[in-house]
PDB file of C-alpha atoms in Angstrom:
ATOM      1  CA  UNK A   1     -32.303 -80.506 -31.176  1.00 62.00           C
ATOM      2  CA  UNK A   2     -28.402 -80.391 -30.558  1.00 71.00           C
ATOM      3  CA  UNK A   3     -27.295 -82.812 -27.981  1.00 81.00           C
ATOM      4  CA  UNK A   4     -25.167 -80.358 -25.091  1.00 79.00           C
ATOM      5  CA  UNK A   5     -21.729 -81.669 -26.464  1.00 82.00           C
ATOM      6  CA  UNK A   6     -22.310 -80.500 -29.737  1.00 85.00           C
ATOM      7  CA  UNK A   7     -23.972 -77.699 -28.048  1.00 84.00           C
ATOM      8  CA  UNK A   8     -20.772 -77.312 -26.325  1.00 83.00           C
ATOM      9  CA  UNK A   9     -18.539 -77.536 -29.895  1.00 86.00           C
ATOM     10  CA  UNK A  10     -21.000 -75.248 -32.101  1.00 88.00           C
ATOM     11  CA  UNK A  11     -20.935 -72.713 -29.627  1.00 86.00           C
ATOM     12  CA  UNK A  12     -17.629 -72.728 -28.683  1.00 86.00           C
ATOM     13  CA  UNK A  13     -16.855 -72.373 -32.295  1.00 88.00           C
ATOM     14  CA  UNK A  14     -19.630 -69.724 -33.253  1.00 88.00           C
ATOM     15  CA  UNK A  15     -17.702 -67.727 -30.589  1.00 86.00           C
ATOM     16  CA  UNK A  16     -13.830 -68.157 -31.764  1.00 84.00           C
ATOM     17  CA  UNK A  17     -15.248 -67.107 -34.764  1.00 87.00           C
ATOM     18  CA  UNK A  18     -15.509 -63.649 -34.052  1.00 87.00           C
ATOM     19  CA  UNK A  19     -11.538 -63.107 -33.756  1.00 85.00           C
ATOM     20  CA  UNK A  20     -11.493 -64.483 -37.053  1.00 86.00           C
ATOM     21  CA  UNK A  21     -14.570 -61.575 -38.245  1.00 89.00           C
ATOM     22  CA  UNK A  22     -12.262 -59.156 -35.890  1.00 86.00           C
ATOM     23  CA  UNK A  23      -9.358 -60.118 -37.720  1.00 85.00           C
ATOM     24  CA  UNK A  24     -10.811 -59.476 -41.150  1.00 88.00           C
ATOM     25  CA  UNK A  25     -12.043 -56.146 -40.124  1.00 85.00           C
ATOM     26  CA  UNK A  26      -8.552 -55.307 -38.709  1.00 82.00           C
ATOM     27  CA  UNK A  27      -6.581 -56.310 -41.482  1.00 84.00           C
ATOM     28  CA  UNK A  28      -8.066 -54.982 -44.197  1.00 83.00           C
ATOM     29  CA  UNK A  29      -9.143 -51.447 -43.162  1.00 81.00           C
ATOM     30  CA  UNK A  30      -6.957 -49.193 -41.722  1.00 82.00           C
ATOM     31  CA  UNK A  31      -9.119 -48.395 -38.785  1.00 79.00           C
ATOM     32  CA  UNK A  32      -8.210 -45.539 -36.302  1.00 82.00           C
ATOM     33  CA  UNK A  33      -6.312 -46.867 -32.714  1.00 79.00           C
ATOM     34  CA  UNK A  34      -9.173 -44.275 -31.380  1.00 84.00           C
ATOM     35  CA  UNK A  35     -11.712 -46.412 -32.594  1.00 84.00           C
ATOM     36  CA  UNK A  36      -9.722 -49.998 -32.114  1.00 81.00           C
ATOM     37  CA  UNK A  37      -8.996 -48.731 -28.221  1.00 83.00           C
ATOM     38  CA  UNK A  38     -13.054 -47.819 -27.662  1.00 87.00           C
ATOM     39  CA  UNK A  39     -13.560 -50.822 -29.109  1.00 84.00           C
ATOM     40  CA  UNK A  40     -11.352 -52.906 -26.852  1.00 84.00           C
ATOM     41  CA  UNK A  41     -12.822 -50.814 -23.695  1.00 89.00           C
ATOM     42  CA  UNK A  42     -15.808 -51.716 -24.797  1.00 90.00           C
ATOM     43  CA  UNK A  43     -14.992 -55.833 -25.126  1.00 87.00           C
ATOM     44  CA  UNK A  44     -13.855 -55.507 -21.726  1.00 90.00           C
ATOM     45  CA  UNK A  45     -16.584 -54.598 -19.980  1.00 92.00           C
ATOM     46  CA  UNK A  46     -18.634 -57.083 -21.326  1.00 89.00           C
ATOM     47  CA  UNK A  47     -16.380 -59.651 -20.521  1.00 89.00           C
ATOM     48  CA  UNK A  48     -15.779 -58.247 -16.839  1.00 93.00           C
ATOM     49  CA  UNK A  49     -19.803 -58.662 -16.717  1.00 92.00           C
ATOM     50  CA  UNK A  50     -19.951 -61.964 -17.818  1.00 88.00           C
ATOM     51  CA  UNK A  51     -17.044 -63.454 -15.791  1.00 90.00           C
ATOM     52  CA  UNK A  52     -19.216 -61.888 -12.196  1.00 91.00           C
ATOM     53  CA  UNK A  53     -22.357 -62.113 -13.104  1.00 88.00           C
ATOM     54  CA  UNK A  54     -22.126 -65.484 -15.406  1.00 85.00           C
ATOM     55  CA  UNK A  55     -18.830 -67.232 -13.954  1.00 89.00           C
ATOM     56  CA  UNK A  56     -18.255 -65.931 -10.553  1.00 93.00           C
ATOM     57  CA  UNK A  57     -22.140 -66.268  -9.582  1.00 91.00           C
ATOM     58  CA  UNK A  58     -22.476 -70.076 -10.745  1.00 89.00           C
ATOM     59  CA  UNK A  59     -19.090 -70.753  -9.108  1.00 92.00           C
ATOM     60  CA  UNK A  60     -19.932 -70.018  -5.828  1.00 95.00           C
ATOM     61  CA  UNK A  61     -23.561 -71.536  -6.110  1.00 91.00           C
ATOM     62  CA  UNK A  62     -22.621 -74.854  -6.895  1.00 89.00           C
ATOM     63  CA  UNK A  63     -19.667 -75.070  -4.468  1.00 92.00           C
ATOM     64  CA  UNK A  64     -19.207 -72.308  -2.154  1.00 94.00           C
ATOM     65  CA  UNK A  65     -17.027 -69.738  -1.505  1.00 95.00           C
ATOM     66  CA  UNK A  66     -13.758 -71.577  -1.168  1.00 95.00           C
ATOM     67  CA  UNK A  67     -13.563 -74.005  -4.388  1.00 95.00           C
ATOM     68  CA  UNK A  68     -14.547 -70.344  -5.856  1.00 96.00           C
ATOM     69  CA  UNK A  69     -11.618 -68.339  -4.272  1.00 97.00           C
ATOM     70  CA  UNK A  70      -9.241 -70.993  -4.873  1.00 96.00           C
ATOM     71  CA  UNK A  71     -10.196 -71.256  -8.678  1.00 95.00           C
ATOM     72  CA  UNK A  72     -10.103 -68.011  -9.120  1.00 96.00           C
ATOM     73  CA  UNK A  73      -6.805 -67.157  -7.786  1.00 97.00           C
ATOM     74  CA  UNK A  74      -5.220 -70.173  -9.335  1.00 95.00           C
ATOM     75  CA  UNK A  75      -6.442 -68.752 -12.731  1.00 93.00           C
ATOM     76  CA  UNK A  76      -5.112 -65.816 -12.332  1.00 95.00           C
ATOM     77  CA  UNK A  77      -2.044 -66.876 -11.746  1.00 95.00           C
ATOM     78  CA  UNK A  78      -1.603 -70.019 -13.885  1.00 93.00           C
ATOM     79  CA  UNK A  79      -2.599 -67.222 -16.737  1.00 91.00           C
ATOM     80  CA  UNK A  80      -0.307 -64.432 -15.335  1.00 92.00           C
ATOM     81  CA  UNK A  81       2.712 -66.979 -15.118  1.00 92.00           C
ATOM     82  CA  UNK A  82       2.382 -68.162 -18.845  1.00 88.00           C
ATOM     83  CA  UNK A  83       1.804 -64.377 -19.815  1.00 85.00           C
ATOM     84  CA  UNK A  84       5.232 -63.652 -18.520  1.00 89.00           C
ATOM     85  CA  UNK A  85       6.722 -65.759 -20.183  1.00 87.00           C
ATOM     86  CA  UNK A  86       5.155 -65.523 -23.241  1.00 82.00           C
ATOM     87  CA  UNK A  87       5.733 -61.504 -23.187  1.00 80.00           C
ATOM     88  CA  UNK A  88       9.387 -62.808 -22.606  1.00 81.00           C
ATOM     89  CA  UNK A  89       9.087 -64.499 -26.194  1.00 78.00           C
ATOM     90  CA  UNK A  90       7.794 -61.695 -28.077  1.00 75.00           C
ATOM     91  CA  UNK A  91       4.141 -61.809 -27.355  1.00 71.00           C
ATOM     92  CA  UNK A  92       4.034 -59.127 -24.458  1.00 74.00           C
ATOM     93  CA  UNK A  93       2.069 -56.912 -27.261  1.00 70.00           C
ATOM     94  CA  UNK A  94      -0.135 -59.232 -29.314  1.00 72.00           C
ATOM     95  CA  UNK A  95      -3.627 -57.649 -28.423  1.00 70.00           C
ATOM     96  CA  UNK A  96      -1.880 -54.219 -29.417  1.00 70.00           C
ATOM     97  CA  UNK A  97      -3.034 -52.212 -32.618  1.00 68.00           C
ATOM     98  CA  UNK A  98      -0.107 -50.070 -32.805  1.00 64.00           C
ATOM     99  CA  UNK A  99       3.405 -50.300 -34.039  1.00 70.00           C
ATOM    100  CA  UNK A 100       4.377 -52.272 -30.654  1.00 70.00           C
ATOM    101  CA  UNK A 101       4.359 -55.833 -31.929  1.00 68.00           C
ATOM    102  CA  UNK A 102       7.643 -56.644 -33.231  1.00 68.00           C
ATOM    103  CA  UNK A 103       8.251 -58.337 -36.594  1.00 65.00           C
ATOM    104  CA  UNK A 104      10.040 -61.747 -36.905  1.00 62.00           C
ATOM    105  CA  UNK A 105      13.066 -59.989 -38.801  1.00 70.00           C
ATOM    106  CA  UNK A 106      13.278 -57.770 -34.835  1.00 68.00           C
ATOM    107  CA  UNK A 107      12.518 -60.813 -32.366  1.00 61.00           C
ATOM    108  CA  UNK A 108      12.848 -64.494 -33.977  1.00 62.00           C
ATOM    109  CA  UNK A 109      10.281 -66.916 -32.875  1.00 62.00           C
ATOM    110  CA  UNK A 110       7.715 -64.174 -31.687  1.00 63.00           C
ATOM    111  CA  UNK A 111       5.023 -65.110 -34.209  1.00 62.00           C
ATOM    112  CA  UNK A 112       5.401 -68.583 -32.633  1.00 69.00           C
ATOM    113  CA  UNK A 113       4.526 -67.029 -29.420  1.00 73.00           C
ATOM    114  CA  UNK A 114       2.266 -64.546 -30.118  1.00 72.00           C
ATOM    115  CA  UNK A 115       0.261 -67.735 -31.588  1.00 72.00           C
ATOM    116  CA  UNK A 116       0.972 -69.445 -28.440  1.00 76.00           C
ATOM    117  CA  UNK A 117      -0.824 -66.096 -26.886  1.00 76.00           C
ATOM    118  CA  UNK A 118      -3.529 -66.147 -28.840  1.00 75.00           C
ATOM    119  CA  UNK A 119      -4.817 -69.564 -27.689  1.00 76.00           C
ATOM    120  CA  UNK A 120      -3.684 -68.642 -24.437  1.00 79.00           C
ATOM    121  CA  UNK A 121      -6.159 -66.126 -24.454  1.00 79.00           C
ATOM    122  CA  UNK A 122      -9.315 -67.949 -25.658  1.00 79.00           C
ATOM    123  CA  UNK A 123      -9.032 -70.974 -24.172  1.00 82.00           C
ATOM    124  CA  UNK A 124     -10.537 -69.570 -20.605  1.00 85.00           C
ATOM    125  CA  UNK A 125     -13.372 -68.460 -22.514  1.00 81.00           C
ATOM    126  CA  UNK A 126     -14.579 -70.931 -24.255  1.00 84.00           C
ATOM    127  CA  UNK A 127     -14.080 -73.600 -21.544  1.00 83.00           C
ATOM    128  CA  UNK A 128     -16.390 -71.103 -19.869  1.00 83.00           C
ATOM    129  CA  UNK A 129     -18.659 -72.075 -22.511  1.00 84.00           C
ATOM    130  CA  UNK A 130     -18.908 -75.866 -22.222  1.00 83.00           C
ATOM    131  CA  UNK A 131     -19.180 -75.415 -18.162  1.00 81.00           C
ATOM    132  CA  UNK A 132     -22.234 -72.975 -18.512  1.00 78.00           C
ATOM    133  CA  UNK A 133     -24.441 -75.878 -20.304  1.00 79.00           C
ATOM    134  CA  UNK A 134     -22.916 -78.019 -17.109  1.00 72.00           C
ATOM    135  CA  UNK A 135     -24.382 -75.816 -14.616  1.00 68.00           C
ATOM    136  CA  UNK A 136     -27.751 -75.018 -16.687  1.00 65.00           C
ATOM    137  CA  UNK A 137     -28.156 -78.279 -18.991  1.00 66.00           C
ATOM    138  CA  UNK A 138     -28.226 -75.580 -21.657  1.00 71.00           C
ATOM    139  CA  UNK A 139     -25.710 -72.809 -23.174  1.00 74.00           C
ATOM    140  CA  UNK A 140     -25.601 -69.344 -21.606  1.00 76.00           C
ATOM    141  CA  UNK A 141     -26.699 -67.199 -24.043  1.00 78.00           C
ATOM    142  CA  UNK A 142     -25.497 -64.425 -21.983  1.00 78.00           C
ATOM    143  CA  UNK A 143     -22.170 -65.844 -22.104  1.00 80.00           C
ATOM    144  CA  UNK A 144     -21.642 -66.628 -25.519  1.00 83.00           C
ATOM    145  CA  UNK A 145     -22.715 -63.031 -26.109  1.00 82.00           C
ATOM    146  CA  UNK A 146     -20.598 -61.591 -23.867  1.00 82.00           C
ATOM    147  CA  UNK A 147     -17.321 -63.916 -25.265  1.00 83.00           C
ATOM    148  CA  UNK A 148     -18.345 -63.411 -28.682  1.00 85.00           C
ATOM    149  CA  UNK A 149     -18.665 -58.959 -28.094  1.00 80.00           C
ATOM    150  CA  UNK A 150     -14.871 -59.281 -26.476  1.00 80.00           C
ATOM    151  CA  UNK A 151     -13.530 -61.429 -29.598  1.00 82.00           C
ATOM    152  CA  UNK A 152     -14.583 -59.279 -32.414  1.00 83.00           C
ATOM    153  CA  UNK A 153     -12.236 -56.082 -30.584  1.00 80.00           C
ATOM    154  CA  UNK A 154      -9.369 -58.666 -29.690  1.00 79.00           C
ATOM    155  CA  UNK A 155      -9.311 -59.773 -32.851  1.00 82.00           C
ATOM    156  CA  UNK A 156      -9.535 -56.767 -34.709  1.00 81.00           C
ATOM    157  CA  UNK A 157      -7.046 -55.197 -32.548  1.00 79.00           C
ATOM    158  CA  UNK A 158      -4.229 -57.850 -32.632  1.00 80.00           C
ATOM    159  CA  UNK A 159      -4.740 -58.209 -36.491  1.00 82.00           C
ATOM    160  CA  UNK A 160      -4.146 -54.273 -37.094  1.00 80.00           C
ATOM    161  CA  UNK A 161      -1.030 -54.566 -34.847  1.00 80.00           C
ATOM    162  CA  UNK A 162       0.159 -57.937 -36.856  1.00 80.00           C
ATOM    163  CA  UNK A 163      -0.420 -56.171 -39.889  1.00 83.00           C
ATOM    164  CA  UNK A 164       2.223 -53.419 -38.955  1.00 81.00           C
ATOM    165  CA  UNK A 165       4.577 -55.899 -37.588  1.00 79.00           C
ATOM    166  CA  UNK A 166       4.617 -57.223 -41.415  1.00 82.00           C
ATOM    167  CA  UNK A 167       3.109 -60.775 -40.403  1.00 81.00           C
ATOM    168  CA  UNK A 168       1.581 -62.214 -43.709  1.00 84.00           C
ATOM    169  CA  UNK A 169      -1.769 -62.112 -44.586  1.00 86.00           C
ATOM    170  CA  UNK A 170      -1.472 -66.445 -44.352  1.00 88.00           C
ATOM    171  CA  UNK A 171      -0.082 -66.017 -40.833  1.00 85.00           C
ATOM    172  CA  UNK A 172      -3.010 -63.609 -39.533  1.00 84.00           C
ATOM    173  CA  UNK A 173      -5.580 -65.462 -40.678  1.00 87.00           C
ATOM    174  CA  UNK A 174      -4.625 -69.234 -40.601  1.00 87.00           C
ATOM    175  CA  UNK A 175      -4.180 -68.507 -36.376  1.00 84.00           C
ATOM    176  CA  UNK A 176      -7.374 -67.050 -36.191  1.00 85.00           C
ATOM    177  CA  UNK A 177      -9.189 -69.837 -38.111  1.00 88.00           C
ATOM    178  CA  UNK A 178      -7.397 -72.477 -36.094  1.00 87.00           C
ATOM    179  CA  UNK A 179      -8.010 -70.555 -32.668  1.00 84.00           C
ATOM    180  CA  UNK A 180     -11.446 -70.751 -33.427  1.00 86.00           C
ATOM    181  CA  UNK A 181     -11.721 -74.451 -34.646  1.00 88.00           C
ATOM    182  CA  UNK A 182      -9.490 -74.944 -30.967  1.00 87.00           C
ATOM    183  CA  UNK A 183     -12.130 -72.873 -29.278  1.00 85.00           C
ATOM    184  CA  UNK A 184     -14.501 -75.067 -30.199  1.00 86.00           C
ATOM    185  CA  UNK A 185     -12.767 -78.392 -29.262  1.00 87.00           C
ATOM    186  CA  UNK A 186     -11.955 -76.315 -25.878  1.00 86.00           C
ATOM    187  CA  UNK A 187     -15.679 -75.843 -24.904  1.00 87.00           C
ATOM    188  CA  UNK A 188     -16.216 -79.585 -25.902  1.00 87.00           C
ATOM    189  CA  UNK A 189     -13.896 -80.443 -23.477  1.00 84.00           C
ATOM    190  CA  UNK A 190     -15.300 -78.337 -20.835  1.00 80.00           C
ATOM    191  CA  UNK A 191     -18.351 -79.649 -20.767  1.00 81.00           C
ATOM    192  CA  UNK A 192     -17.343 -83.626 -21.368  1.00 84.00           C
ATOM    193  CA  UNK A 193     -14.598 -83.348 -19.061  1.00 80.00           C
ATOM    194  CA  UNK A 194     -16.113 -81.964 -15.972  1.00 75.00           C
ATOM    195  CA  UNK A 195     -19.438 -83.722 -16.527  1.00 72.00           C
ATOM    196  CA  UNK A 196     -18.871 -87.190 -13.999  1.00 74.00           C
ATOM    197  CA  UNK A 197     -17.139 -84.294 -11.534  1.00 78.00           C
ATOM    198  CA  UNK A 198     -18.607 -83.242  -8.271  1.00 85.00           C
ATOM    199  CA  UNK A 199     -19.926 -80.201  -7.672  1.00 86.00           C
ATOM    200  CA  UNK A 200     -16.382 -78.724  -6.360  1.00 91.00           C
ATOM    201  CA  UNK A 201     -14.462 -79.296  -9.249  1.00 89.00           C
ATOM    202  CA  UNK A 202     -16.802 -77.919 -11.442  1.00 88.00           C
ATOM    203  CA  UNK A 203     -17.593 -74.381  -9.274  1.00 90.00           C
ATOM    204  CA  UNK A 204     -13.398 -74.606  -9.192  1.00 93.00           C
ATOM    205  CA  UNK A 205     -13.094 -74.721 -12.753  1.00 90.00           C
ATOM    206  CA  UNK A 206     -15.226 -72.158 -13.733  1.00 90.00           C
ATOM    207  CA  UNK A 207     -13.844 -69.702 -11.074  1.00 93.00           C
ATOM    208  CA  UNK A 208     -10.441 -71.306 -12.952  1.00 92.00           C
ATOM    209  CA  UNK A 209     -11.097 -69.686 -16.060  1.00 90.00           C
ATOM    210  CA  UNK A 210     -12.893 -66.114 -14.662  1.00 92.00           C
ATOM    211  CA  UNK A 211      -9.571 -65.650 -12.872  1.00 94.00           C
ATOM    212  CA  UNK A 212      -8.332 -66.717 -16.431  1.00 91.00           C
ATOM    213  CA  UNK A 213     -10.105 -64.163 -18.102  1.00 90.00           C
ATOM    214  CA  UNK A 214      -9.767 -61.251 -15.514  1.00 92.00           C
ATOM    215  CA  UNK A 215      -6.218 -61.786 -15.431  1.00 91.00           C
ATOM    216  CA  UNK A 216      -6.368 -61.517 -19.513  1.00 87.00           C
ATOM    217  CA  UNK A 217      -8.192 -58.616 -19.609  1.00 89.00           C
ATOM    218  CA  UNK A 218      -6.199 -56.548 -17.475  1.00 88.00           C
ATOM    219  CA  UNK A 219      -2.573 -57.545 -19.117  1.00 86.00           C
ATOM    220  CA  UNK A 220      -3.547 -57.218 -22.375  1.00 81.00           C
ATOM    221  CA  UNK A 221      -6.537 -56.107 -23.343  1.00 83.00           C
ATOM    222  CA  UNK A 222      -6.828 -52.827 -20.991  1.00 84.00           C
ATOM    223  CA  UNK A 223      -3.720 -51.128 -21.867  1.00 83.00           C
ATOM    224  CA  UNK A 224      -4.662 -51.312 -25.757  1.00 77.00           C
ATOM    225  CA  UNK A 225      -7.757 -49.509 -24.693  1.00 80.00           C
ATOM    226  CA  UNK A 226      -6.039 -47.080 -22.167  1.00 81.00           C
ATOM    227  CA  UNK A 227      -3.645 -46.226 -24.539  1.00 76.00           C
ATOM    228  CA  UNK A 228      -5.800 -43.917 -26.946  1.00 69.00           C
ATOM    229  CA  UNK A 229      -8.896 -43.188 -25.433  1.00 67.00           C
ATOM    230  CA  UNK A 230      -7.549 -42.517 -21.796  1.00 70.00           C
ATOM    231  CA  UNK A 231      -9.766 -40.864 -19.516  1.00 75.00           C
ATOM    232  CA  UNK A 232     -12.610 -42.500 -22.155  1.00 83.00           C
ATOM    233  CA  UNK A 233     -11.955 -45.744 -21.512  1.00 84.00           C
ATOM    234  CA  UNK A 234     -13.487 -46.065 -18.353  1.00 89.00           C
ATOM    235  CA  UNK A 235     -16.897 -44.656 -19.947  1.00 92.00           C
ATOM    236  CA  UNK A 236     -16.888 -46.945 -22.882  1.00 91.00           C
ATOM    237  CA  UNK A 237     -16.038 -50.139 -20.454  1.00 93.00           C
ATOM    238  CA  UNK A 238     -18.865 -48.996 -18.048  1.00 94.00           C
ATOM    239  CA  UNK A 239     -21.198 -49.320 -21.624  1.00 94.00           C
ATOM    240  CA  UNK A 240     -19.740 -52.911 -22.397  1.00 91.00           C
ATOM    241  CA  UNK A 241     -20.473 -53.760 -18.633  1.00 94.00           C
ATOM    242  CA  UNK A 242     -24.176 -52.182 -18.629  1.00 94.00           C
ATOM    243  CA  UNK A 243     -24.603 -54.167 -22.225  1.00 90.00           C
ATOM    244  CA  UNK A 244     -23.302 -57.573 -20.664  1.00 88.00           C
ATOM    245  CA  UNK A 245     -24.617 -57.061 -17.078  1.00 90.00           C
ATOM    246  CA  UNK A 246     -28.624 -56.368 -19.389  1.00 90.00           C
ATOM    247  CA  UNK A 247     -27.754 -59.312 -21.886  1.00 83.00           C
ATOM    248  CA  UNK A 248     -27.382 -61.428 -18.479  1.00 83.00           C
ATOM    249  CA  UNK A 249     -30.685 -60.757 -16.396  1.00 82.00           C
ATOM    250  CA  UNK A 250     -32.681 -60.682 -19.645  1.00 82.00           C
ATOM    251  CA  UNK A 251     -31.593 -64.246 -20.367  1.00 69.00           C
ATOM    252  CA  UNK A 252     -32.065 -65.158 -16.847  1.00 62.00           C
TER     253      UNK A 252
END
């Protein structure tokens, strides 16, 4: 049996590894934005599940409401602040499927920080990872479901759109396959680094990265969805949310 740290790594890596399937899947069929957007929608209502009903709900079990509150703001806007400026560099469209990312020939340096963006993105969620074998002595299942049914559409999406942009085939999918060896090494860390911790600065951290991930979801992931399916969005995120929200008292 896997000790939790490797626990911690495999999973961690099992779920980065979906951007990387995403990615595949993106940038080798030319799949309708209908389709990419319902899929997105979809992602994010899982991942709106697991971050109450996984995150939120540990959080503020092992330390209250206020190490919850104040972790979850301060994700929010630790993530919204790098966001800016990232979308400042070029990156403002990475999750996109579209023609809105811009090529390096339009805006030098923005496949440095769509990169950038891209780890910016998972690392939140596989931290989340590592701290749900803290809290349980074992991995979440729900979680890692949840994470790894919002990777496959962020992956597939942001591949189409880098595909458009004219970012090489090399470019696409070395980031993914290094975001999900990083992923990895980031749920490591979230469960070695928090383990000595008291109970406070563990509930903190994993409100930390639900803010993290809320904030994500809304700035980039939504508007790819809203963008095509409009008024069907709300359905198909309601579906990701019912999946997630069944995934999590199942496992429970």
């Amino acid at each position: 049996m896997m000790s939790p740290a490797i626990q911690a790594l495999f999973w961690g890596m099992i779920s980065g590894g979906a951007l990387l399937l995403g990615a595949a899947f993106g940038y080798r069929f030319n799949i309708p934005s209908r389709i990419v957007a319902a899929i997105m929608a979809f992602g994010s209502g899982v991942l709106i599940s697991a971050l109450c009903f996984e995150l939120m709900d540990e959080a503020f079990a092992q330390g209250g409401l206020g190490p919850a509150a104040f972790g979850f703001a301060a994700g929010a806007l630790i993530y919204t602040g790098a966001n800016w400026l990232l979308g400042r560099a070029g990156a403002k469209h990475r999750k996109r499927s579209g023609d809105q990312q811009p090529s390096e020939e339009q805006d030098s340096g923005s496949g440095t920080a769509i990169a950038i963006g891209a780890l910016l993105d998972g690392i939140p969620e596989s931290m989340a990872i590592g701290l749900s074998i803290l809290h349980g002595g074992a991995v979440s299942v729900a979680t890692v479901a949840a994470i790894f049914l919002s990777n496959l559409p962020e992956g597939l999406s942001s591949s189409a759109g880098m595909r458009k942009a004219g970012r090489s085939r090399m470019f696409v999918f070395g980031l993914w396959t290094a975001i999900a060896v990083i992923s990895g090494g980031a749920s490591l860390l979230g469960y070695t680094l928090l383990g000595g911790l008291s109970d406070n600065v563990v509930a903190g951290t994993t409100a930390l990265a639900a803010g993290a991930i809320l904030a994500m979801i809304v700035d980039t992931m939504i508007p790819e969805a809203f963008a095509e399916t409009h008024n069907g969005a709300g359905l198909v995120t309601t579906l990701g949310f019912l999946l997630s929200f069944s995934l999590t008292k199942l496992a429970g």
